Coordinates of C-alpha atoms and ligand atoms in Angstrom, one line a residue:
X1 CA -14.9 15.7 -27.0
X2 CA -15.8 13.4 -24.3
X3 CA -12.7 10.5 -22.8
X4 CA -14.7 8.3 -20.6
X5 CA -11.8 6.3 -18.3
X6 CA -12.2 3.3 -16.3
X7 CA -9.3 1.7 -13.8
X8 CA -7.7 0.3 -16.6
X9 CA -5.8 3.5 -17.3
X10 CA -4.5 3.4 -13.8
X11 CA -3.4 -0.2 -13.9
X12 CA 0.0 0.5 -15.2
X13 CA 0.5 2.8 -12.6
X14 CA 0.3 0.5 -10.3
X15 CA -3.6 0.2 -9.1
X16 CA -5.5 -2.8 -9.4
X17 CA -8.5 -3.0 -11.7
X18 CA -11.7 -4.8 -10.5
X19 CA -11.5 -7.2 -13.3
X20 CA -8.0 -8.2 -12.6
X21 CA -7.6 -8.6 -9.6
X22 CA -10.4 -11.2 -10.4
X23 CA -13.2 -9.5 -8.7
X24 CA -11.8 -8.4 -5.5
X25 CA -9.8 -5.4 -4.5
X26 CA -7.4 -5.5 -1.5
X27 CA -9.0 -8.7 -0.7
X28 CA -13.3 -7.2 -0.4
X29 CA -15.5 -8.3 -3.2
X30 CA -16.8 -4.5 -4.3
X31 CA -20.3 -5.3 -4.9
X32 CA -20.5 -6.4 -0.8
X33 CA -18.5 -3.9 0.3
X34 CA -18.7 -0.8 -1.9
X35 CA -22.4 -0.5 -1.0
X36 CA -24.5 1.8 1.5
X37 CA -26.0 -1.7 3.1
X38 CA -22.4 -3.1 3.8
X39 CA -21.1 0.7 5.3
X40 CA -24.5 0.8 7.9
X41 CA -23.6 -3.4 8.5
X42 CA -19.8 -2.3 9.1
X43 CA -18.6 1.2 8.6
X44 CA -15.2 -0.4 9.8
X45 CA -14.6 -2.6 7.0
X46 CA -15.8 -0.4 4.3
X47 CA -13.2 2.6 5.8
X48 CA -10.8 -0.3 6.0
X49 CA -11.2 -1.0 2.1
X50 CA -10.9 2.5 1.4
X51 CA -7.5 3.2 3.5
X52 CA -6.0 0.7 1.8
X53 CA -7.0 2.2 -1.3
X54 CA -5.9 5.5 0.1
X55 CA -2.8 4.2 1.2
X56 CA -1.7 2.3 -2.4
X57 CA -2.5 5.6 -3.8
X58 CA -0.2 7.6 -2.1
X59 CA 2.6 5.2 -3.2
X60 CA 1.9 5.2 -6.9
X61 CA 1.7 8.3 -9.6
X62 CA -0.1 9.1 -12.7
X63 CA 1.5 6.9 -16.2
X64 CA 2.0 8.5 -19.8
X65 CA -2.2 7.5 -20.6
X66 CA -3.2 10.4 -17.9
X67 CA -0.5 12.5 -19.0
X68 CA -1.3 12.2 -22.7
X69 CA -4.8 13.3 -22.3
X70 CA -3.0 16.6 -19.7
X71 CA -2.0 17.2 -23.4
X72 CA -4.9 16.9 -25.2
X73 CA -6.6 19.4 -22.8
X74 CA -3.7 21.6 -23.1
X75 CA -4.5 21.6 -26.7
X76 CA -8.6 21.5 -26.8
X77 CA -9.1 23.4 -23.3
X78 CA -12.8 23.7 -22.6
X79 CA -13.5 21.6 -25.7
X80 CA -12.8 18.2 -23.8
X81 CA -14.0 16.8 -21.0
X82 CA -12.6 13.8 -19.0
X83 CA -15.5 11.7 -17.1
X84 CA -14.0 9.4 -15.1
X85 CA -15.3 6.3 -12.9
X86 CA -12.4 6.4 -11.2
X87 CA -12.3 7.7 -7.4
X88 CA -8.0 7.7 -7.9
X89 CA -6.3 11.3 -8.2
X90 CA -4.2 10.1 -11.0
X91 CA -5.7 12.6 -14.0
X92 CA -5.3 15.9 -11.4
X93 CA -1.4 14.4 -10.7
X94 CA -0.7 14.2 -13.9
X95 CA -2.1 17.8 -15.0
X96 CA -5.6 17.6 -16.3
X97 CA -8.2 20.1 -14.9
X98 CA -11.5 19.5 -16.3
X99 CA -12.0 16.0 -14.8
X100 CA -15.9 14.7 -14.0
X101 CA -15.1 11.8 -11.3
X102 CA -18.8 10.6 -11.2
X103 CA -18.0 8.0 -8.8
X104 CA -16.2 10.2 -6.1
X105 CA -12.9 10.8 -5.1
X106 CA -11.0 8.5 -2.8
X107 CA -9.0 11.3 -1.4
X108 CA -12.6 13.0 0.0
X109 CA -14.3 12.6 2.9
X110 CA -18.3 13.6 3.1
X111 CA -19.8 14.8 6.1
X112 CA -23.2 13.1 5.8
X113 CA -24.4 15.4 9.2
X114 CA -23.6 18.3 7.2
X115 CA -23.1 17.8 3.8
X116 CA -19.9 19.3 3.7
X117 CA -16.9 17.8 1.9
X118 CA -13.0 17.8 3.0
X119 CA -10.1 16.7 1.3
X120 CA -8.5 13.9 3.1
X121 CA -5.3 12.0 3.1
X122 CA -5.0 9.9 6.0
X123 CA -7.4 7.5 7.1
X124 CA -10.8 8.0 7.9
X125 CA -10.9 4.4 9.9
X126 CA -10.3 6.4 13.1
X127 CA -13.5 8.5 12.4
X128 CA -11.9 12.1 12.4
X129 CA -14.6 14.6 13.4
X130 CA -16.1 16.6 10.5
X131 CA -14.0 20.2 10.6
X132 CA -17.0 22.3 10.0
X133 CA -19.6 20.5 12.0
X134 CA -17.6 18.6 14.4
X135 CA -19.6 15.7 14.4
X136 CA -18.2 11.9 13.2
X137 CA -20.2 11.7 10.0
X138 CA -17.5 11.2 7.9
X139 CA -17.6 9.1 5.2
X140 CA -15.9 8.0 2.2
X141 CA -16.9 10.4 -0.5
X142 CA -17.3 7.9 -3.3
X143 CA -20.8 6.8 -5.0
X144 CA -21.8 3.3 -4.3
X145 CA -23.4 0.3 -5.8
X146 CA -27.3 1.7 -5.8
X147 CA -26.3 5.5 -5.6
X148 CA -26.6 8.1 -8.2
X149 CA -23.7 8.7 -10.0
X150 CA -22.2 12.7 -9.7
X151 CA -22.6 15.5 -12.5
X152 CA -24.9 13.2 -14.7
X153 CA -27.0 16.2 -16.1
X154 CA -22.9 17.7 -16.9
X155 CA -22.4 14.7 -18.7
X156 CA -25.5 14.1 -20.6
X157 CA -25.3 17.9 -21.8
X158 CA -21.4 16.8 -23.2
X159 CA -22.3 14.0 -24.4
X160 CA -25.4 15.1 -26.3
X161 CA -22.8 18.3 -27.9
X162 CA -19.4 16.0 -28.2
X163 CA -18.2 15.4 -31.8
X164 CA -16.2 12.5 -29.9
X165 CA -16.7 10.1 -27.9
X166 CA -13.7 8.0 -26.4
X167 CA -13.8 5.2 -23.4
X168 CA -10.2 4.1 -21.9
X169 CA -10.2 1.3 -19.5
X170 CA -13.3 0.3 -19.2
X171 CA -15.3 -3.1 -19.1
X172 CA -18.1 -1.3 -19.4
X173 CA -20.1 -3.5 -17.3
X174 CA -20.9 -0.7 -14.6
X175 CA -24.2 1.7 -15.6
X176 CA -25.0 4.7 -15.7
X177 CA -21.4 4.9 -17.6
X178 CA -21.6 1.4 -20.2
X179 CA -24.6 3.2 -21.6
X180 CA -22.8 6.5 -22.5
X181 CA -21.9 4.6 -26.3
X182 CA -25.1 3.9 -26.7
X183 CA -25.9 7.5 -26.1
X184 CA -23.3 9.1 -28.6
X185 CA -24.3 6.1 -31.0
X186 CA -27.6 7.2 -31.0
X187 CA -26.7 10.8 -31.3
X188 CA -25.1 10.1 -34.4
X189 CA -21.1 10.0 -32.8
X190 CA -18.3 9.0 -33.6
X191 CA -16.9 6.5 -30.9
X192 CA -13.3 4.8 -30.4
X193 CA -12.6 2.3 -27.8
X194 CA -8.8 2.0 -26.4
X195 CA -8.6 -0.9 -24.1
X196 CA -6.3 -3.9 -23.1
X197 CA -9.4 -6.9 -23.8
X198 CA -12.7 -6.6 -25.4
X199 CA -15.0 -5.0 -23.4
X200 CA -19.0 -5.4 -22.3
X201 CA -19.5 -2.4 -25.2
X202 CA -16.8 -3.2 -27.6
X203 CA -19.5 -4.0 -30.2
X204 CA -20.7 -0.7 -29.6
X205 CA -18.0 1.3 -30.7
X206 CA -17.0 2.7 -34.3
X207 CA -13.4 1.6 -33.7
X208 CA -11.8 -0.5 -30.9
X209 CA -8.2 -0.5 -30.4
X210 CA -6.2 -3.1 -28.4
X211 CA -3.8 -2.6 -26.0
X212 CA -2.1 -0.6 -23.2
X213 CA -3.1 2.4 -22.3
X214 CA 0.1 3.8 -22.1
X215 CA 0.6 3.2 -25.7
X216 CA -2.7 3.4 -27.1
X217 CA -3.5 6.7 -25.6
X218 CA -0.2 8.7 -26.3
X219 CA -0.2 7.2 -29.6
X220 CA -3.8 8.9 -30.3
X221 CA -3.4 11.7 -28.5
X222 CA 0.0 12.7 -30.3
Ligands
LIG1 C1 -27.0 3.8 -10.3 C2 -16.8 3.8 -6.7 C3 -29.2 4.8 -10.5 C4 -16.6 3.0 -5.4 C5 -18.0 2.4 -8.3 C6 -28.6 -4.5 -13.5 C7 -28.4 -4.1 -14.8 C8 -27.9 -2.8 -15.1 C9 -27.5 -2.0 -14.0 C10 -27.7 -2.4 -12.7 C11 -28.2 -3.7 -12.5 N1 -28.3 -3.8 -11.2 C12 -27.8 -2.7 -10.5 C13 -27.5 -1.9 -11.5 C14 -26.9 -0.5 -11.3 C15 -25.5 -0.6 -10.9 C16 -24.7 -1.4 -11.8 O1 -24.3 -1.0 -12.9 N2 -24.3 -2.6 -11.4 C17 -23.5 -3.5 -12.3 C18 -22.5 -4.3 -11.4 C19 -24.5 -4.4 -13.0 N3 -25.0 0.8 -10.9 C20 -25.1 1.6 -9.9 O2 -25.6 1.2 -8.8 C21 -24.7 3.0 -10.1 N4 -25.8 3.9 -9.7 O3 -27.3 3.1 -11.2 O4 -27.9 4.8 -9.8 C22 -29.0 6.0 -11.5 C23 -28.7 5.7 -12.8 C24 -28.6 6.8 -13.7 C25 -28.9 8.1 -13.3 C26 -29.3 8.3 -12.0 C27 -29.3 7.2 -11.1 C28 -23.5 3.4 -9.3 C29 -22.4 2.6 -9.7 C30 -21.1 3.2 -9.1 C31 -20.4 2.1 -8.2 N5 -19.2 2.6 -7.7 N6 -16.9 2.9 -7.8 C32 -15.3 2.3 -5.4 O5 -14.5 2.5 -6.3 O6 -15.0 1.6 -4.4 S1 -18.0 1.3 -9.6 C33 -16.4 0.7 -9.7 O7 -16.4 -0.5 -10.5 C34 -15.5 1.6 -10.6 O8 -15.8 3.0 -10.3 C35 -15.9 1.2 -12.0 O9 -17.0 1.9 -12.4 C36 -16.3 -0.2 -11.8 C37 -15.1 -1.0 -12.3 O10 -15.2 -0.8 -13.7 P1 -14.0 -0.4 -14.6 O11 -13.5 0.9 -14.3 O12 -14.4 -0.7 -16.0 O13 -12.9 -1.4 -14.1 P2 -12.8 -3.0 -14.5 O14 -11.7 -3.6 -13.6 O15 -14.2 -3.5 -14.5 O16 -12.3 -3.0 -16.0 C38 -11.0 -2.6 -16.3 C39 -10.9 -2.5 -17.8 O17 -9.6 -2.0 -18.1 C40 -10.9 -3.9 -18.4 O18 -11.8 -3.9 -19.5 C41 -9.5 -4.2 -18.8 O19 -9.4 -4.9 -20.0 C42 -8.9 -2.8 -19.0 N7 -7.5 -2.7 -18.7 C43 -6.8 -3.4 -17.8 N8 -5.5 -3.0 -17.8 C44 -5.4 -2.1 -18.9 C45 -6.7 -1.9 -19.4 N9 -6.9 -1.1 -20.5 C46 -5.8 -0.4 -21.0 N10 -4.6 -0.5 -20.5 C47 -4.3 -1.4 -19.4 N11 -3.1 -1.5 -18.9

């Protein structure tokens, strides 16, 4: 089984989605700043975006959608894999192990001198020198607008064996990840949607559910 989430499982903890915090998050419009172009124009305003991100993530915790689907890989183990868009720790708080995060992790810094990745708490705005190299090459370890996606040959395998297919929280508006229904569809999969509005893909899907992730996904998981 394959759960594909999107920030809308993390709203109700406390995190603001892209969509509804109409297009902006603390403020930035993503699609100028969550791109390499705006981090070589300003490095400080992109690590500013992302300490504030860093910082409201520290304050919140993981809601009963992210510890429903703990459960379900308590229950199916290997057999289910989480892919997330999300760069938020929020599935690891809450228990689940086999997470994908194919657009980073907040809480990780990459050392773009050498390649080496750190987990980091604080914020990176101050340029902390890389621990293994020593040089200040840090940067936000999260995949931007015009950069390829992490563990996409991972997911294409799971999604070409899953039996399921189920996106959480998602507009579906941001590819590679919108296309992964069309890919199960095609494969001959079963899809279900579970999501507050309609989405970009809602068409797409077998079944759509509406609502709150924190009902929606305990409900199905239980
Ligand atoms: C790539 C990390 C090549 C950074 C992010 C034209 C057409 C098609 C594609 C493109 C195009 N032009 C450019 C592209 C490619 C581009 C793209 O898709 N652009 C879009 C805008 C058109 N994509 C890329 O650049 C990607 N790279 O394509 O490389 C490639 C491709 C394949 C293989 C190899 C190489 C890289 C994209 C990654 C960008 N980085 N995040 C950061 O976080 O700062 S994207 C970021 O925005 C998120 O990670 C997430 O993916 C996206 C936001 O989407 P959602 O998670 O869905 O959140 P959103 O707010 O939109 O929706 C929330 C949903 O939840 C809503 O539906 C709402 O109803 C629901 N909801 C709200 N509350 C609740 C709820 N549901 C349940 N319960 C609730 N309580």
């Amino acid at each position: 089984m394959v759960v594909l989430t999107g920030a809308g499982i993390s709203a109700e903890s406390g995190l603001p989605t892209f969509r509804d915090a109409d297009g902006l998050w603390e403020g930035h419009d993503p699609m100028q700043v969550a791109t390499p172009e705006a981090y070589a124009t300003d490095p400080a305003l992109v690590h500013r975006f992302y300490d504030e991100r860093r910082s409201a993530l520290a304050r919140v915790g993981p809601n009963a959608a992210h510890s429903a689907l703990a459960r379900l890989e308590e229950a199916l183990g290997d057999d289910l894999l989480v892919v997330t868009q999300n760069i938020d720790d929020l599935h690891e708080r809450a228990g689940s192990r086999r997470v994908l995060h194919m657009h980073g992790r907040l809480r990780s810094a990459w050392c773009t001198a050498c390649d080496a990745r750190h987990d980091w708490i604080g914020p990176l705005g101050h340029h902390p020198a890389c621990p293994d190299c020593g040089t200040r090459e840090l940067r936000p370890d999260v995949v931007w607008f015009g950069e390829v996606p992490h563990g996409m040959d991972r997911i294409e395998e799971a999604l070409w064996d899953c039996d399921l297919f189920v996106s959480i929280g998602t507009s579906g508006l941001v590819y590679p990840a919108a296309a992964f229904v069309q890919y199960a569809v095609a494969r001959g999969t079963p899809t279900l949607e579970l999501n507050l509005d309609a989405s970009d893909g809602t068409s797409d899907f077998d079944e759509s559910r509406r609502g709150p992730a924190t009902r929606l996904v305990p409900a199905w998981v239980d």
